[in-house]
Short mmCIF file of C-alpha atoms and ligand atoms in Angstrom, two decimals:
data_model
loop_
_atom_site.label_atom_id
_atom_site.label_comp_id
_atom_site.label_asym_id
_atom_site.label_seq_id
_atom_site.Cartn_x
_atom_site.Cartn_y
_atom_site.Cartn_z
CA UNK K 1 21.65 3.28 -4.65
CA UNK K 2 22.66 2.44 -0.77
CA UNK K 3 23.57 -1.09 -0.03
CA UNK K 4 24.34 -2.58 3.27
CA UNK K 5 25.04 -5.75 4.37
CA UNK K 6 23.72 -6.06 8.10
CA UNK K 7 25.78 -6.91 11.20
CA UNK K 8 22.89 -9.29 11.72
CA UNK K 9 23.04 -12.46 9.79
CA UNK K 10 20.72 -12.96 7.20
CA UNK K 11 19.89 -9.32 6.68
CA UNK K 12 21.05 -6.88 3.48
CA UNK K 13 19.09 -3.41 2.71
CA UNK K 14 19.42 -1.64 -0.36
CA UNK K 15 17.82 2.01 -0.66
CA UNK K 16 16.83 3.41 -3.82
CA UNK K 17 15.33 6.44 -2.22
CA UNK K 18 17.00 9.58 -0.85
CA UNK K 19 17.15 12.77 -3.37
CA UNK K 20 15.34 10.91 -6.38
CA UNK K 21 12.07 10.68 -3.82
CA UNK K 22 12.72 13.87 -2.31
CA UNK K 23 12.27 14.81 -6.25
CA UNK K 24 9.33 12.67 -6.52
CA UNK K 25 7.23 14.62 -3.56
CA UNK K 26 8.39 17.92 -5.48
CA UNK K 27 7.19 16.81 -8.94
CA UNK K 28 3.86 15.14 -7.75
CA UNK K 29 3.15 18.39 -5.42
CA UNK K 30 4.34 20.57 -8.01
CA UNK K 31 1.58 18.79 -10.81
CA UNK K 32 -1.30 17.99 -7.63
CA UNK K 33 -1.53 21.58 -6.54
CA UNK K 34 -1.66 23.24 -9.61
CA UNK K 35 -4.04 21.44 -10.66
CA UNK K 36 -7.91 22.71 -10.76
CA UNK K 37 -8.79 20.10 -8.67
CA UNK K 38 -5.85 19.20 -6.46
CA UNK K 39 -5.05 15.81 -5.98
CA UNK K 40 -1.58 14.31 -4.19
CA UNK K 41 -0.53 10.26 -4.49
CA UNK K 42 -1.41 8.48 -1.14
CA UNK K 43 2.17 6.93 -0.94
CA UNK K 44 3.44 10.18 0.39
CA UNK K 45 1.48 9.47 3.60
CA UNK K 46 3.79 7.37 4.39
CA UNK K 47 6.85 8.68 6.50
CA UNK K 48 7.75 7.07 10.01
CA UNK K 49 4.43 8.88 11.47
CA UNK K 50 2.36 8.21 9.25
CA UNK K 51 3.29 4.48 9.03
CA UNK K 52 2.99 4.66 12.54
CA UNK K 53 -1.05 5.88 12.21
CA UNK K 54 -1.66 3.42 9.61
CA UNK K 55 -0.63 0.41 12.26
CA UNK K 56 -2.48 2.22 14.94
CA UNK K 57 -5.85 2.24 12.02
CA UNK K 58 -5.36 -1.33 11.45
CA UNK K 59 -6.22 -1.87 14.90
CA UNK K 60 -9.60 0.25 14.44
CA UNK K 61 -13.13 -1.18 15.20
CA UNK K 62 -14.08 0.38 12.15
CA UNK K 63 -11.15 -1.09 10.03
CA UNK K 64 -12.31 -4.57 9.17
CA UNK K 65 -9.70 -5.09 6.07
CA UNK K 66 -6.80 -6.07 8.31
CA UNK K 67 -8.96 -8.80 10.53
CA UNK K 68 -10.65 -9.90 7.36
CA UNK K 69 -7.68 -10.67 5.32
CA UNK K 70 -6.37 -12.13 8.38
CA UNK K 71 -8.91 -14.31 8.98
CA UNK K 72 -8.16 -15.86 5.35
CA UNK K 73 -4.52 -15.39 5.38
CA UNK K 74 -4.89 -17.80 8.71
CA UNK K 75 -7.44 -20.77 6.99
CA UNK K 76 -5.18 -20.87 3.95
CA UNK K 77 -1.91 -20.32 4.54
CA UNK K 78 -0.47 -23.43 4.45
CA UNK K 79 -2.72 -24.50 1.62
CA UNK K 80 -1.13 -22.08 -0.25
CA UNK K 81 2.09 -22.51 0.93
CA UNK K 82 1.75 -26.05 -0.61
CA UNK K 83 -0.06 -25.16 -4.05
CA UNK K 84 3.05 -22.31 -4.92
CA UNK K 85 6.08 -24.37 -2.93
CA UNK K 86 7.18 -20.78 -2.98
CA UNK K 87 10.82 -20.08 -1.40
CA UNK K 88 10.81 -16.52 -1.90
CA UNK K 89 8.65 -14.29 -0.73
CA UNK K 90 8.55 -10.66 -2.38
CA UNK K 91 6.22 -8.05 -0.64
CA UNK K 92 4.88 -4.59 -2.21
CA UNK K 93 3.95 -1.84 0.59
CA UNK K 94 5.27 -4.71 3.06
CA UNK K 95 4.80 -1.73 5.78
CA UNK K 96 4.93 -3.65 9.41
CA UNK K 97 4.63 -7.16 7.66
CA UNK K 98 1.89 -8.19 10.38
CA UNK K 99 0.01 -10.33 8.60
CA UNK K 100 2.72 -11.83 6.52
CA UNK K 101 3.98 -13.30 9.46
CA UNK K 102 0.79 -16.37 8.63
CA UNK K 103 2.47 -16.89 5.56
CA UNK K 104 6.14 -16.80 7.48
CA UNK K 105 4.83 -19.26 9.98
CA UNK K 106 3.71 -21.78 6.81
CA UNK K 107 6.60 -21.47 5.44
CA UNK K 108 8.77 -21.84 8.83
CA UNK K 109 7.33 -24.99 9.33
CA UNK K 110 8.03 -26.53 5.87
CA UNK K 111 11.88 -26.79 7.27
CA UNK K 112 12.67 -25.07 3.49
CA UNK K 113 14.91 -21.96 3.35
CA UNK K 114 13.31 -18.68 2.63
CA UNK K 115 14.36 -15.49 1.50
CA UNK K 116 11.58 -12.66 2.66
CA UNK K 117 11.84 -9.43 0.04
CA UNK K 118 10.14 -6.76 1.87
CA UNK K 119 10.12 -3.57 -0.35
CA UNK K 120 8.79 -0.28 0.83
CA UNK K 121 8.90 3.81 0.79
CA UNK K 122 8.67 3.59 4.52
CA UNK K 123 12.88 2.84 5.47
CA UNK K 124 12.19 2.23 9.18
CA UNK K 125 9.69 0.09 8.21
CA UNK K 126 11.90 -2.08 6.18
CA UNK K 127 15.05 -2.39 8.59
CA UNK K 128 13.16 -2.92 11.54
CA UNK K 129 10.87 -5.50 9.91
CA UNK K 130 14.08 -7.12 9.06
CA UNK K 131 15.73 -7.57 12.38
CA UNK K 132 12.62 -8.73 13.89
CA UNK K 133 12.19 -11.34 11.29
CA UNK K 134 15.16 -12.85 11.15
CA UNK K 135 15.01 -12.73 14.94
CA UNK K 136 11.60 -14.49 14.93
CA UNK K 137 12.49 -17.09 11.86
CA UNK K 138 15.96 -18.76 12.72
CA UNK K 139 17.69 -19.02 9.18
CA UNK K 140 15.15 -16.81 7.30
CA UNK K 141 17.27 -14.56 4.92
CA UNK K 142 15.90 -10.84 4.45
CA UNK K 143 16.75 -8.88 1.52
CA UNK K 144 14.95 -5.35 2.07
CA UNK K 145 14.43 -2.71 -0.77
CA UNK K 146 13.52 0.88 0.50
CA UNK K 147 11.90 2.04 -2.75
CA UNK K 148 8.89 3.23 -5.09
CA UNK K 149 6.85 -0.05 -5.89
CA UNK K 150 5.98 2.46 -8.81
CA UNK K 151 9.31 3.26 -10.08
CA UNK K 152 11.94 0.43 -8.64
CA UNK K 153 10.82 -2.58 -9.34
CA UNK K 154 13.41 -4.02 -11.78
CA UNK K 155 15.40 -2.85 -9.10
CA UNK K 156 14.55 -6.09 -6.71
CA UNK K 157 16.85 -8.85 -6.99
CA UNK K 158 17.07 -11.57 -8.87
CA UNK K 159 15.17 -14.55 -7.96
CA UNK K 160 16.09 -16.99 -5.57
CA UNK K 161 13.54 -19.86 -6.18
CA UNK K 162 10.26 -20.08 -6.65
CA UNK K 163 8.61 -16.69 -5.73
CA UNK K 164 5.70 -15.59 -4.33
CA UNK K 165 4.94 -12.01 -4.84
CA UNK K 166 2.30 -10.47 -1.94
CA UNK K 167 0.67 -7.67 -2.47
CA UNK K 168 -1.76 -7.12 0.96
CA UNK K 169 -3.93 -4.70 2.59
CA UNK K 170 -5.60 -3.82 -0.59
CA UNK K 171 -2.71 -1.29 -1.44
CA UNK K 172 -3.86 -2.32 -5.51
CA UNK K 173 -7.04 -0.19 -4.54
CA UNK K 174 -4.68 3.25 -4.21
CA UNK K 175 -4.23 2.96 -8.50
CA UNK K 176 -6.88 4.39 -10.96
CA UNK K 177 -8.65 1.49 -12.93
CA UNK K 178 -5.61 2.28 -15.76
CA UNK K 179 -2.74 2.98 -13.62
CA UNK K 180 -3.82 -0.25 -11.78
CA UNK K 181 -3.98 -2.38 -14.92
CA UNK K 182 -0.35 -0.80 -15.96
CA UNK K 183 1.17 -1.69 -12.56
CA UNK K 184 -0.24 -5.64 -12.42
CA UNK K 185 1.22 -6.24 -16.28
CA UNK K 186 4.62 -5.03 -14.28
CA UNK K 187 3.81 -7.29 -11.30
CA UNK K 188 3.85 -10.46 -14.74
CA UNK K 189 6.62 -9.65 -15.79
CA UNK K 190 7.99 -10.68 -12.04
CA UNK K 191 6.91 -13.86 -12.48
CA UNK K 192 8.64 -16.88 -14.19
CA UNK K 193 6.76 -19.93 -15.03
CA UNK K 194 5.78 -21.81 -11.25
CA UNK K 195 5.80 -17.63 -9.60
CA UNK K 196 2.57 -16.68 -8.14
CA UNK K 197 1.25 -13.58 -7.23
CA UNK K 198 -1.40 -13.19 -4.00
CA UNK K 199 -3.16 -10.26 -3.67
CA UNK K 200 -5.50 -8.73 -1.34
CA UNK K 201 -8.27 -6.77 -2.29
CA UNK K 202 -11.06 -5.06 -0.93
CA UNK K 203 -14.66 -5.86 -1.56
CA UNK K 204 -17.91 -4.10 -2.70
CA UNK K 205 -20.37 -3.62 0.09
CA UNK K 206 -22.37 -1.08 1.88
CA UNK K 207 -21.00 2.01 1.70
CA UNK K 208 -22.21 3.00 5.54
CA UNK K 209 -19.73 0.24 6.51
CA UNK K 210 -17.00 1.42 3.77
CA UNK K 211 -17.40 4.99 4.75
CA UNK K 212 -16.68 4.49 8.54
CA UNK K 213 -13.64 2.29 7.86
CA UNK K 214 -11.97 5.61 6.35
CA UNK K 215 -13.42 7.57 9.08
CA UNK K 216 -13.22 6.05 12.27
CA UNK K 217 -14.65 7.52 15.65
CA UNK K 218 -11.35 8.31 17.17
CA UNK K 219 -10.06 10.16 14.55
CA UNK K 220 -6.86 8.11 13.71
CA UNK K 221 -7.63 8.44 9.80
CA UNK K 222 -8.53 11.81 9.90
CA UNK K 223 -5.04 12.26 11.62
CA UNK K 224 -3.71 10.13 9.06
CA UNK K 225 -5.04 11.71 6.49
CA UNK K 226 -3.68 15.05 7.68
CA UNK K 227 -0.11 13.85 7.85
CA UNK K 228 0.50 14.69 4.49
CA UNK K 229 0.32 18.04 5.02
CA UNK K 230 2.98 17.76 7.99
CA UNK K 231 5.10 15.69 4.99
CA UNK K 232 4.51 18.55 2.61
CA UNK K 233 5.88 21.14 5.33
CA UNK K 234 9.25 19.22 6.66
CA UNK K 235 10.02 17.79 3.35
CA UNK K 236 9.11 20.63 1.18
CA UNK K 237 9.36 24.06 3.40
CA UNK K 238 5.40 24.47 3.35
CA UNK K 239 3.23 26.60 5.85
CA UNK K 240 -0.02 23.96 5.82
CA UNK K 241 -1.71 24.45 8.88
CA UNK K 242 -3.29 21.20 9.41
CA UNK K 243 -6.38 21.82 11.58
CA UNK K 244 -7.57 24.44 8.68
CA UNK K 245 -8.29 21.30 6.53
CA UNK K 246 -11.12 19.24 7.47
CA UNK K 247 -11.01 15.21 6.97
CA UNK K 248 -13.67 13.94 4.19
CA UNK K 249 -14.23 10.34 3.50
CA UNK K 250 -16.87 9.33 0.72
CA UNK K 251 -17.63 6.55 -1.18
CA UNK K 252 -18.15 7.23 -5.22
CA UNK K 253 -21.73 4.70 -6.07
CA UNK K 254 -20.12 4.99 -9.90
CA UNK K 255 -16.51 4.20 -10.02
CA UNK K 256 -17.43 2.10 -6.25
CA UNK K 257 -14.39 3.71 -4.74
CA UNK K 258 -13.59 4.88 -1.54
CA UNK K 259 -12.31 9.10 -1.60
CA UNK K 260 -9.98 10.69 0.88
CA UNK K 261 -9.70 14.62 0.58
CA UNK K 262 -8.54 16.92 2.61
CA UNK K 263 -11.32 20.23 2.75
CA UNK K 264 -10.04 23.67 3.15
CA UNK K 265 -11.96 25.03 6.48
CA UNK K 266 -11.33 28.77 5.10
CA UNK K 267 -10.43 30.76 2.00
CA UNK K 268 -6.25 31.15 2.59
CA UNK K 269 -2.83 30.70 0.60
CA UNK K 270 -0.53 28.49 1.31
CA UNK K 271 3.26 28.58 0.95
CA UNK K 272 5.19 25.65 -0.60
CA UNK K 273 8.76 27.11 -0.83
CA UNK K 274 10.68 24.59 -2.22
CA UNK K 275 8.81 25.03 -4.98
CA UNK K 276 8.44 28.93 -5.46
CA UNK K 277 4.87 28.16 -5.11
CA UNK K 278 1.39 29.81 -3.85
CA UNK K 279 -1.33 27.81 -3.70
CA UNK K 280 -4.60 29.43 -3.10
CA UNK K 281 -7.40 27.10 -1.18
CA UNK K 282 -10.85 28.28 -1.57
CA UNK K 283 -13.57 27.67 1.49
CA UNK K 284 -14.83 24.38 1.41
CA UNK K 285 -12.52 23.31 -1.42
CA UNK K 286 -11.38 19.79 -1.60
CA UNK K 287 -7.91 17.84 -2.31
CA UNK K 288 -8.01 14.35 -3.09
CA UNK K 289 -5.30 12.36 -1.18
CA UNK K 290 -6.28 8.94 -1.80
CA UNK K 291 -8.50 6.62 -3.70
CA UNK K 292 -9.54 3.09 -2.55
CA UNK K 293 -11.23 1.21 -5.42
CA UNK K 294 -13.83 -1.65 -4.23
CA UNK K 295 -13.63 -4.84 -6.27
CA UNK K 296 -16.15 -7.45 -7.42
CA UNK K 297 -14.80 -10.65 -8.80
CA UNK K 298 -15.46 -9.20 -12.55
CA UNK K 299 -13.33 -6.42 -12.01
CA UNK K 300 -11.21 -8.31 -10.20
CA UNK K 301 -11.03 -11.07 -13.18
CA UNK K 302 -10.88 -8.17 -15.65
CA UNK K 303 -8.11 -6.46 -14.46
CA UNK K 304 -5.96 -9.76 -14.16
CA UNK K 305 -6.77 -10.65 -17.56
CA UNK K 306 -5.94 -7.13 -19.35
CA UNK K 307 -2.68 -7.49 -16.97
CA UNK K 308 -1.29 -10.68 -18.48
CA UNK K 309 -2.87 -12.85 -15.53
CA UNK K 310 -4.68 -16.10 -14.71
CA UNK K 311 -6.67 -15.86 -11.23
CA UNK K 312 -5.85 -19.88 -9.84
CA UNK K 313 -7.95 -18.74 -6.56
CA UNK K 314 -10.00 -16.55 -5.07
CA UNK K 315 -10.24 -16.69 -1.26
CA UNK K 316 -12.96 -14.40 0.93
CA UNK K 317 -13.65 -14.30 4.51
CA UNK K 318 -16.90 -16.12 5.88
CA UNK K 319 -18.48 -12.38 5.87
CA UNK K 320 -17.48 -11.87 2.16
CA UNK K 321 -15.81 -8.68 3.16
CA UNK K 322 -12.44 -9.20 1.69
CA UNK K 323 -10.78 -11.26 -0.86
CA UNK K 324 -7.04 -12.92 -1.23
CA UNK K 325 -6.38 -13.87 -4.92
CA UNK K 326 -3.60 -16.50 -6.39
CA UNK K 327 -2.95 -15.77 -10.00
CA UNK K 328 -0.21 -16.64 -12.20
CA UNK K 329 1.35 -15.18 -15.34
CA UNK K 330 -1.16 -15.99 -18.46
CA UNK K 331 0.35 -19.18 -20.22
CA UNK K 332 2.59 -19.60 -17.61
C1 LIG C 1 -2.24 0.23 3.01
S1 LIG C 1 -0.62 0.01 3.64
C2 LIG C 1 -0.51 -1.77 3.69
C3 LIG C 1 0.58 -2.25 4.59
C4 LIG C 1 0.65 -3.80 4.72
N1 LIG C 1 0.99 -4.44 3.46
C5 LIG C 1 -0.67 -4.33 5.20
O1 LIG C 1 -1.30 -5.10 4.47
O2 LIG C 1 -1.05 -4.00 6.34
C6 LIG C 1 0.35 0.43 2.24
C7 LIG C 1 1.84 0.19 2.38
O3 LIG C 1 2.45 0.39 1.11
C8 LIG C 1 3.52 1.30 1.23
N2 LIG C 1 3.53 2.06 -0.03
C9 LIG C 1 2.58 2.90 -0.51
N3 LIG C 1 2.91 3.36 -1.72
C10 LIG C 1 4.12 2.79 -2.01
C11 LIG C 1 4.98 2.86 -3.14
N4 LIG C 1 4.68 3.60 -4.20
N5 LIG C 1 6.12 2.13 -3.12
C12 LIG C 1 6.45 1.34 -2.04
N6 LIG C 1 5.66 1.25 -0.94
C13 LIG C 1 4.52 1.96 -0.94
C14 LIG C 1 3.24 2.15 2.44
O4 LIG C 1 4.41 2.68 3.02
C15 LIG C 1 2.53 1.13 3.35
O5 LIG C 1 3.45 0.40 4.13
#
C-alpha cells in the first residue's frame, strides 16, 4: 500500500494498486483468452485513455444514462441528502465524479462537514478529482483509494459519520446476476445501522435505443471498446492490432443485457508475451469485453433482498429510462 498525505489541505490518497493489478490483468488475460469463448473483465478498460473515452461517451447523443441519472440526481438530491443526513460520502468507480458533484452541492449547502471517499482503478482519476474538489468545496475533506472495488474494499477507511455509499452510472450492470449479488452482500456489510447505499441502475427498454447507446455514430465506444487491446499490449507486451477487431454491441432478449465483444476481422495469432502465450483468433470470432445487465424493479428488488438489503426508494427519470435506488442494510 502507498499513502500520501497531500500538500493540499484536506486531501490523502492511498493506492492499493501497482504490481498486485499488474497481476490481476495477467491472471484475468491469462483465464479470458484461453478460454473457448474469450471473455476479459470491463474494468481493465479503464487506464487514463480509456477513462478519458468513457467521459467523452457520457457526452454522446446516444448515451442517455448519464443525463438520465442526472436529471434525478438533480430533483432529489437534497431530499436525499435530508432522509440519510449522510456526512460521508463513499463512491465505487467514482471515475470523473461529474454527477456526484449534485450530491456535493446538497451537501455543501447543509454547512455540515463532509468527507468525499472516491475509490477507483483509474489513479489520475482519483487525485485529480481530489484537488478539484476540495478546490470547488471549501472545507470538504477527500480521502481517495486507487483500488479494485472487487478486491479492496475492507481496505477503505473507517467511517467517519454517517455514510452514504454511491454506486452511479450503472457500473452494478458490469457483474453477472451471481457475481452481482456477491458484490452488493459486500456493499452491507459497509453499512452500519443509519448507512445508506444509492445506486444507479439502468433500465429495461427497447433494445434499438439500448443498442445505439453502446454503439454510438461517432465511434467513441467502438474506440473505447478497442482500448483494451492497447491495455493488453503496453501492460502485457501483446501484438493486438486493434483495427483487425471489429466493435459489436448486442442486446441478449433472455438475460436483457447489453454485450460488448470485440470480433476478429481475420483468422491470425496473437502474441501476449508476458504471458508465454499464443492466442489464435478465428474469422469472425468474438471476445466478450463487457456485460451491461438491464434491470426491472423485480430484479432490482431481488437482488437487494438476496444481498442483505432493504430498497427505502426507488427514483426514475420522467422518461423511465433510468433508476437511482436508496436501500439500507436488512434490519438495519
Ligand atoms: C461506467 S464508469 C462510471 C463512472 C462514474 N461513476 C459515472 O457514473 O459516470 C465505471 C467506473 O468504475 C471504475 N471501475 C470499473 N471497475 C472497477 C473496479 N473493479 N474497481 C474500481 N473501479 C472500477 C472505472 O474506472 C470507471 O471510472
Amino acid at each position: 500500500m502507498d499513502s500520501t498525505a497531500s500538500p493540499d489541505a484536506g486531501i490523502r490518497i492511498e493506492s492499493f494498486l501497482g504490481e498486485g493489478e499488474e497481476r490481476s490483468l495477467a491472471q484475468d488475460a491469462l483465464d479470458g483468452l484461453t478460454r473457448s469463448f474469450k471473455e476479459l473483465p470491463p474494468k481493465h478498460f479503464y487506464d487514463s485513455r480509456g477513462a478519458e473515452l468513457f467521459e467523452r461517451i457520457c457526452e454522446l447523443p446516444e448515451y442517455y444514462p448519464t443525463r438520465a441519472e442526472r436529471s434525478i440526481l438533480d430533483e432529489f438530491a437534497t431530499e436525499l441528502v435530508e432522509l440519510t443526513g449522510a456526512e460521508e460520502l463513499v463512491e465505487l468507480g467514482a471515475g470523473a465524479a461529474t454527477k456526484t458533484r449534485v450530491l456535493l452541492d446538497a451537501l455543501h449547502a447543509t454547512g455540515a462537514p463532509v468527507r468525499y471517499v472516491p475509490m477507483d482503478v483509474t489513479e489520475s482519476m482519483v487525485r485529480e478529482c481530489a484537488s478539484e474538489l476540495t478546490r470547488v468545496y471549501p472545507g470538504l475533506q477527500v480521502h481517495g483509494v486507487i483500488g479494485d472495488f472487487e478486491r479492496h474494499l475492507e481496505y477503505l477507511p473507517r467511517s467517519h459519520g454517517k455514510r452514504l455509499v454511491v454506486f452511479l452510472g450503472g457500473t452494478i450492470g458490469n457483474f453477472a446476476p451471481k457475481p452481482r449479488r456477491a458484490f452488493l452482500a459486500k456493499i452491507a456489510e459497509l453499512l452500519a445501522p443509519g448507512d445508506h447505499l444509492l445506486m444507479g441502475v439502468d433500465l429495461v427498454k427497447d433494445p434499438d435505443v439500448l443498442r445505439a447507446a453502446y454503439d454510438d455514430a461517432q465511434g467513441v465506444t467502438a474506440e473505447f471498446n478497442r482500448n483494451l487491446l492497447h491495455v493488453l499490449n503496453r501492460e502485457l507486451n501483446a501484438n493486438f492490432e486493434p483495427s483487425d477487431f471489429e466493435h459489436v454491441a448486442m442486446f441478449d432478449p433472455e438475460r436483457e443485457w447489453i454485450e460488448m465483444r470485440l470480433r476478429s476481422r481475420r483468422a491470425h495469432t496473437v502474441t501476449v508475451e508476458a504471458l508465454g502465450l499464443g492466442v489464435h483468433f478465428g474469422a469472425g470470432e468474438e471476445m466478450r469485453t463487457e456485460i451491461s445487465a438491464k434491470f426491472t424493479p423485480k430484479r432490482l428488488q431481488d437482488d437487494l433482498a438476496v444481498s442483505g438489503l432493504d430498497l427505502v426508494r426507488w427514483l426514475t427519470d420522467p422518461e423511465n429510462r433510468f433508476a437511482l435506488t436508496l436501500s439500507r442494510r436488512s434490519g438495519a
